[in-house]
CSV table of C-alpha atoms and ligand atoms in Angstrom, one decimal:
chain,number,residue,atom,x,y,z
A,25,MET,CA,-109.7,-22.0,-15.2
A,26,ASP,CA,-113.1,-20.2,-15.2
A,27,ARG,CA,-115.5,-20.1,-18.2
A,28,HIS,CA,-114.2,-16.8,-19.5
A,29,GLU,CA,-110.5,-17.9,-19.4
A,30,HIS,CA,-111.5,-21.3,-20.9
A,31,TRP,CA,-113.2,-19.9,-24.0
A,32,ASN,CA,-110.6,-17.1,-24.5
A,33,SER,CA,-107.8,-19.7,-24.4
A,34,ILE,CA,-109.7,-21.8,-27.1
A,35,TYR,CA,-110.0,-18.8,-29.4
A,36,GLN,CA,-106.4,-17.7,-28.7
A,37,THR,CA,-104.9,-21.1,-29.5
A,38,LYS,CA,-107.0,-22.4,-32.3
A,39,ALA,CA,-107.8,-21.1,-35.8
A,40,VAL,CA,-111.5,-20.1,-36.1
A,41,SER,CA,-111.9,-22.7,-38.9
A,42,ASP,CA,-110.3,-25.5,-36.8
A,43,VAL,CA,-112.8,-25.5,-33.9
A,44,SER,CA,-115.1,-28.6,-33.9
A,45,TRP,CA,-118.3,-26.5,-34.2
A,46,PHE,CA,-117.0,-24.5,-37.3
A,47,GLU,CA,-119.5,-24.2,-40.2
A,48,SER,CA,-118.5,-22.5,-43.4
A,49,GLU,CA,-122.2,-21.8,-44.0
A,50,PRO,CA,-124.6,-21.7,-41.1
A,51,ASN,CA,-127.5,-22.8,-43.3
A,52,THR,CA,-129.7,-24.4,-40.6
A,53,SER,CA,-129.5,-21.4,-38.3
A,54,LEU,CA,-130.1,-19.0,-41.2
A,55,THR,CA,-133.1,-20.9,-42.5
A,56,LEU,CA,-134.8,-21.1,-39.1
A,57,ILE,CA,-134.1,-17.4,-38.3
A,58,THR,CA,-135.5,-16.3,-41.6
A,59,ALA,CA,-138.6,-18.5,-41.1
A,60,ALA,CA,-139.1,-17.1,-37.6
A,61,SER,CA,-138.7,-13.5,-38.7
A,62,PRO,CA,-139.7,-13.1,-42.4
A,63,LYS,CA,-139.8,-9.3,-41.9
A,64,ARG,CA,-136.2,-9.5,-40.7
A,65,GLY,CA,-136.6,-7.9,-37.3
A,66,SER,CA,-134.2,-7.9,-34.4
A,67,VAL,CA,-132.1,-10.9,-33.6
A,68,ILE,CA,-129.5,-11.8,-31.0
A,69,ASP,CA,-127.0,-14.6,-31.5
A,70,VAL,CA,-126.2,-15.8,-28.0
A,71,GLY,CA,-122.7,-17.4,-27.7
A,72,GLY,CA,-122.2,-16.5,-31.4
A,73,GLY,CA,-118.4,-16.6,-31.0
A,74,ALA,CA,-116.7,-16.2,-34.3
A,75,SER,CA,-119.5,-17.8,-36.3
A,76,ARG,CA,-120.2,-16.5,-39.8
A,77,LEU,CA,-123.9,-16.3,-39.0
A,78,VAL,CA,-123.6,-12.6,-38.2
A,79,ASP,CA,-122.2,-11.9,-41.7
A,80,ARG,CA,-125.2,-13.6,-43.2
A,81,LEU,CA,-127.7,-11.7,-40.9
A,82,VAL,CA,-126.2,-8.3,-41.8
A,83,ALA,CA,-126.2,-9.2,-45.5
A,84,ALA,CA,-129.9,-10.3,-45.3
A,85,GLY,CA,-130.8,-6.9,-43.9
A,86,PHE,CA,-132.0,-7.8,-40.4
A,87,GLU,CA,-133.2,-4.6,-38.7
A,88,SER,CA,-130.9,-5.1,-35.7
A,89,VAL,CA,-128.3,-7.8,-35.1
A,90,THR,CA,-126.6,-8.4,-31.7
A,91,VAL,CA,-123.9,-11.0,-31.0
A,92,LEU,CA,-123.1,-11.9,-27.4
A,93,ASP,CA,-120.3,-14.0,-26.2
A,94,ILE,CA,-118.3,-14.7,-23.1
A,95,SER,CA,-115.1,-14.4,-25.1
A,96,GLU,CA,-114.0,-11.0,-26.3
A,97,ILE,CA,-111.3,-12.8,-28.4
A,98,ALA,CA,-114.0,-14.7,-30.3
A,99,LEU,CA,-115.9,-11.5,-31.0
A,100,GLU,CA,-112.7,-9.8,-32.2
A,101,HIS,CA,-112.3,-12.5,-34.8
A,102,ALA,CA,-115.8,-11.9,-36.1
A,103,LYS,CA,-115.3,-8.1,-36.1
A,104,ALA,CA,-112.1,-8.3,-38.0
A,105,ARG,CA,-113.7,-10.5,-40.7
A,106,LEU,CA,-116.7,-8.1,-41.1
A,107,GLY,CA,-114.5,-5.0,-41.4
A,108,VAL,CA,-116.6,-1.8,-41.6
A,109,GLN,CA,-119.8,-3.9,-41.5
A,110,ALA,CA,-119.0,-4.7,-37.8
A,111,ASN,CA,-120.3,-1.2,-37.0
A,112,GLN,CA,-123.8,-2.4,-38.0
A,113,VAL,CA,-123.7,-5.0,-35.2
A,114,ARG,CA,-124.2,-4.6,-31.4
A,115,TRP,CA,-121.4,-6.7,-29.7
A,116,ILE,CA,-121.8,-7.7,-26.1
A,117,VAL,CA,-119.1,-9.5,-24.0
A,118,GLY,CA,-120.6,-11.4,-21.1
A,119,ASP,CA,-121.6,-14.6,-19.5
A,120,ILE,CA,-125.2,-15.3,-20.4
A,121,CYS,CA,-125.9,-16.7,-16.9
A,122,GLN,CA,-124.8,-13.4,-15.3
A,123,ILE,CA,-126.5,-10.8,-17.5
A,124,ALA,CA,-129.5,-9.1,-16.0
A,125,GLU,CA,-131.1,-7.4,-19.0
A,126,LEU,CA,-130.9,-7.4,-22.7
A,127,SER,CA,-132.8,-5.3,-25.3
A,128,ARG,CA,-136.1,-6.8,-26.4
A,129,CYS,CA,-135.8,-8.9,-29.6
A,130,ASP,CA,-137.8,-10.9,-32.1
A,131,VAL,CA,-135.4,-13.9,-32.4
A,132,TRP,CA,-133.0,-15.4,-29.9
A,133,HIS,CA,-130.6,-17.8,-31.5
A,134,ASP,CA,-128.3,-20.2,-29.7
A,135,ARG,CA,-126.2,-22.9,-31.4
A,136,ALA,CA,-124.2,-25.0,-29.0
A,137,VAL,CA,-124.2,-22.8,-25.9
A,138,PHE,CA,-127.1,-23.8,-23.7
A,139,HIS,CA,-125.9,-27.4,-23.8
A,140,PHE,CA,-122.8,-26.4,-21.8
A,141,LEU,CA,-125.1,-25.4,-18.9
A,142,THR,CA,-124.9,-28.5,-16.7
A,143,ASP,CA,-125.9,-26.6,-13.6
A,144,PRO,CA,-129.7,-26.4,-13.3
A,145,HIS,CA,-129.3,-22.9,-11.6
A,146,ASP,CA,-127.5,-21.6,-14.7
A,147,ARG,CA,-130.2,-23.0,-17.0
A,148,ARG,CA,-132.9,-21.4,-14.8
A,149,LYS,CA,-131.2,-18.0,-15.1
A,150,TYR,CA,-130.8,-18.5,-18.9
A,151,VAL,CA,-134.5,-19.4,-19.4
A,152,ASP,CA,-135.6,-16.5,-17.2
A,153,LEU,CA,-133.5,-14.1,-19.3
A,154,VAL,CA,-134.7,-15.3,-22.6
A,155,THR,CA,-138.3,-15.1,-21.4
A,156,ARG,CA,-137.8,-11.5,-20.3
A,157,THR,CA,-136.0,-10.6,-23.5
A,158,LEU,CA,-138.1,-12.1,-26.3
A,159,ARG,CA,-141.2,-10.2,-27.3
A,160,VAL,CA,-144.3,-12.3,-26.9
A,161,GLY,CA,-144.8,-14.1,-30.2
A,162,GLY,CA,-141.0,-13.9,-30.8
A,163,HIS,CA,-138.9,-17.1,-31.4
A,164,LEU,CA,-136.2,-18.9,-29.6
A,165,ILE,CA,-134.0,-21.1,-31.9
A,166,MET,CA,-131.9,-23.5,-29.9
A,167,GLY,CA,-129.4,-26.0,-31.4
A,168,THR,CA,-127.8,-28.5,-29.0
A,169,PHE,CA,-126.1,-31.8,-29.2
A,170,ALA,CA,-128.8,-34.4,-29.8
A,171,ILE,CA,-129.4,-37.4,-27.5
A,172,ASP,CA,-127.0,-39.5,-29.6
A,173,GLY,CA,-124.5,-36.5,-29.9
A,174,PRO,CA,-121.1,-36.1,-28.1
A,175,LEU,CA,-120.9,-36.1,-24.3
A,176,LYS,CA,-118.3,-33.3,-24.3
A,177,CYS,CA,-117.1,-30.4,-26.4
A,178,SER,CA,-113.8,-28.5,-25.9
A,179,GLY,CA,-113.2,-30.7,-22.8
A,180,GLN,CA,-116.4,-29.5,-21.2
A,181,ASP,CA,-119.4,-31.7,-20.2
A,182,VAL,CA,-122.6,-31.1,-22.1
A,183,CYS,CA,-126.3,-31.9,-21.6
A,184,ARG,CA,-127.9,-33.5,-24.7
A,185,TYR,CA,-131.5,-32.9,-25.7
A,186,ASP,CA,-134.4,-33.9,-27.9
A,187,ALA,CA,-137.8,-32.2,-28.4
A,188,ARG,CA,-139.2,-33.5,-25.1
A,189,THR,CA,-136.4,-32.8,-22.8
A,190,LEU,CA,-135.7,-29.3,-24.2
A,191,SER,CA,-139.4,-28.4,-24.1
A,192,HIS,CA,-139.5,-29.4,-20.4
A,193,GLU,CA,-136.3,-27.5,-19.7
A,194,LEU,CA,-137.7,-24.3,-21.3
A,195,GLY,CA,-141.1,-24.6,-19.6
A,196,PRO,CA,-144.7,-24.1,-20.8
A,197,ARG,CA,-144.3,-20.6,-22.3
A,198,PHE,CA,-142.1,-22.0,-25.1
A,199,ASN,CA,-144.2,-23.7,-27.7
A,200,LEU,CA,-142.2,-26.0,-30.1
A,201,VAL,CA,-143.3,-25.1,-33.6
A,202,ARG,CA,-140.6,-26.8,-35.6
A,203,GLU,CA,-137.8,-29.2,-34.9
A,204,LEU,CA,-135.0,-30.8,-36.9
A,205,SER,CA,-132.0,-32.9,-36.5
A,206,TYR,CA,-128.8,-33.0,-38.6
A,207,THR,CA,-125.3,-34.3,-38.5
A,208,HIS,CA,-122.6,-31.7,-38.3
A,209,LEU,CA,-119.2,-32.7,-39.7
A,210,THR,CA,-116.3,-31.3,-37.7
A,211,PRO,CA,-113.2,-29.9,-39.6
A,212,THR,CA,-111.7,-33.4,-39.0
A,213,SER,CA,-114.8,-35.0,-40.5
A,214,LYS,CA,-116.2,-36.4,-37.2
A,215,PRO,CA,-120.0,-36.6,-37.3
A,216,GLN,CA,-121.9,-34.9,-34.5
A,217,SER,CA,-125.7,-35.2,-34.0
A,218,TYR,CA,-127.5,-31.9,-33.4
A,219,PHE,CA,-131.1,-31.2,-32.4
A,220,PHE,CA,-132.6,-27.8,-33.3
A,221,GLY,CA,-135.9,-26.5,-31.9
A,222,LEU,CA,-137.8,-23.4,-33.0
A,223,PHE,CA,-140.0,-22.2,-30.1
A,224,GLU,CA,-142.6,-19.5,-30.0
A,225,LEU,CA,-142.9,-17.5,-26.8
A,226,LEU,CA,-146.5,-17.7,-25.7
A,227,PRO,CA,-148.3,-15.0,-23.6
A,228,GLN,CA,-148.3,-15.9,-19.9
A,229,SER,CA,-152.1,-16.0,-20.0
A,230,ILE,CA,-152.4,-18.8,-22.6
A,231,ALA,CA,-149.3,-20.9,-21.7
A,232,PRO,CA,-150.5,-24.3,-20.5
A,233,THR,CA,-149.8,-25.0,-16.8
A,234,ILE,CA,-147.5,-27.9,-16.2
A,235,GLY,CA,-148.6,-28.6,-12.7
A,236,SER,CA,-146.1,-31.0,-11.2
A,237,ALA,CA,-144.6,-32.0,-14.5
A,238,PRO,CA,-140.8,-32.3,-14.4
A,239,ARG,CA,-138.9,-29.1,-15.5
A,240,THR,CA,-135.4,-30.3,-16.0
A,241,ALA,CA,-133.5,-32.9,-18.0
A,242,GLU,CA,-132.4,-34.4,-14.7
A,243,ASP,CA,-136.0,-34.7,-13.5
A,244,LEU,CA,-137.0,-36.4,-16.8
A,245,SER,CA,-134.3,-39.0,-16.7
A,246,ALA,CA,-134.8,-39.7,-12.9
B,323,SAM,C1,-119.4,-24.4,-29.3
B,323,SAM,S1,-119.2,-22.6,-29.5
B,323,SAM,C2,-120.5,-22.2,-30.6
B,323,SAM,C3,-120.2,-20.9,-31.3
B,323,SAM,C4,-121.3,-20.5,-32.3
B,323,SAM,N1,-122.6,-20.4,-31.7
B,323,SAM,C5,-121.3,-21.4,-33.5
B,323,SAM,O1,-122.3,-22.1,-33.7
B,323,SAM,O2,-120.4,-21.3,-34.2
B,323,SAM,C6,-119.8,-22.0,-27.9
B,323,SAM,C7,-119.7,-20.5,-27.8
B,323,SAM,O3,-120.4,-20.1,-26.6
B,323,SAM,C8,-119.6,-19.2,-25.9
B,323,SAM,N2,-120.0,-19.4,-24.5
B,323,SAM,C9,-119.8,-20.4,-23.7
B,323,SAM,N3,-120.4,-20.3,-22.5
B,323,SAM,C10,-121.0,-19.0,-22.5
B,323,SAM,C11,-121.7,-18.3,-21.6
B,323,SAM,N4,-121.9,-18.7,-20.4
B,323,SAM,N5,-122.1,-17.0,-22.0
B,323,SAM,C12,-121.9,-16.5,-23.2
B,323,SAM,N6,-121.2,-17.2,-24.1
B,323,SAM,C13,-120.7,-18.4,-23.8
B,323,SAM,C14,-118.2,-19.6,-26.2
B,323,SAM,O4,-117.2,-18.6,-26.0
B,323,SAM,C15,-118.3,-20.0,-27.7
B,323,SAM,O5,-118.1,-19.0,-28.6
């Protein structure tokens, strides 16, 4: 089963509120997005799925809101919930590792998507795309399973991160300005440790050079 079929089958067979990553209120994400963009500019939620974050971003009056996901079924759930307000959102169906270009944005948010990229080539494509998409001075908010978090989600292997490994993975243009950890409780009350980093995209000219420093989580643990 490929990625697209895998995620569609999850959203076809499970209720949106029964998936392990479900949050009734995406408070951590909303707090970090609002801190990153107090003027409420343009935001993309990558792998947003059926999350309620989009509802909150529309309600908060963000200038432009885009939700991208590999599963069109996930996005249909979100659109149905939003009703006519869905027209205020740009919806993109696609694999983030296969997309060539996205519209420039102020904030790129990802909760629990990057950590599924276990192939370094996929991570490279992802990082290249976010670097091309964010405006300089814009922010990447990334939430992944923490170092003591689960090894798998939805039957898929994940990579787990902390500030050091995620910073190395993203490279020198992403400057960590805020980090936080929290425990998410799944709908069956299982605790899962998450790490969230808020990174500012630096101009190429002032990003520190990393020389021969390791770039990937694998390099760091080697
Ligand atoms: C664990 S869920 C998290 C959903 C949402 N971010 C949240 O916090 O509720 C992972 C989401 O990423 C999507 N996804 C997985 N791999 C993807 C990829 N390569 N490109 C785009 N979306 C992807 C899945 O369809 C799913 O909606």
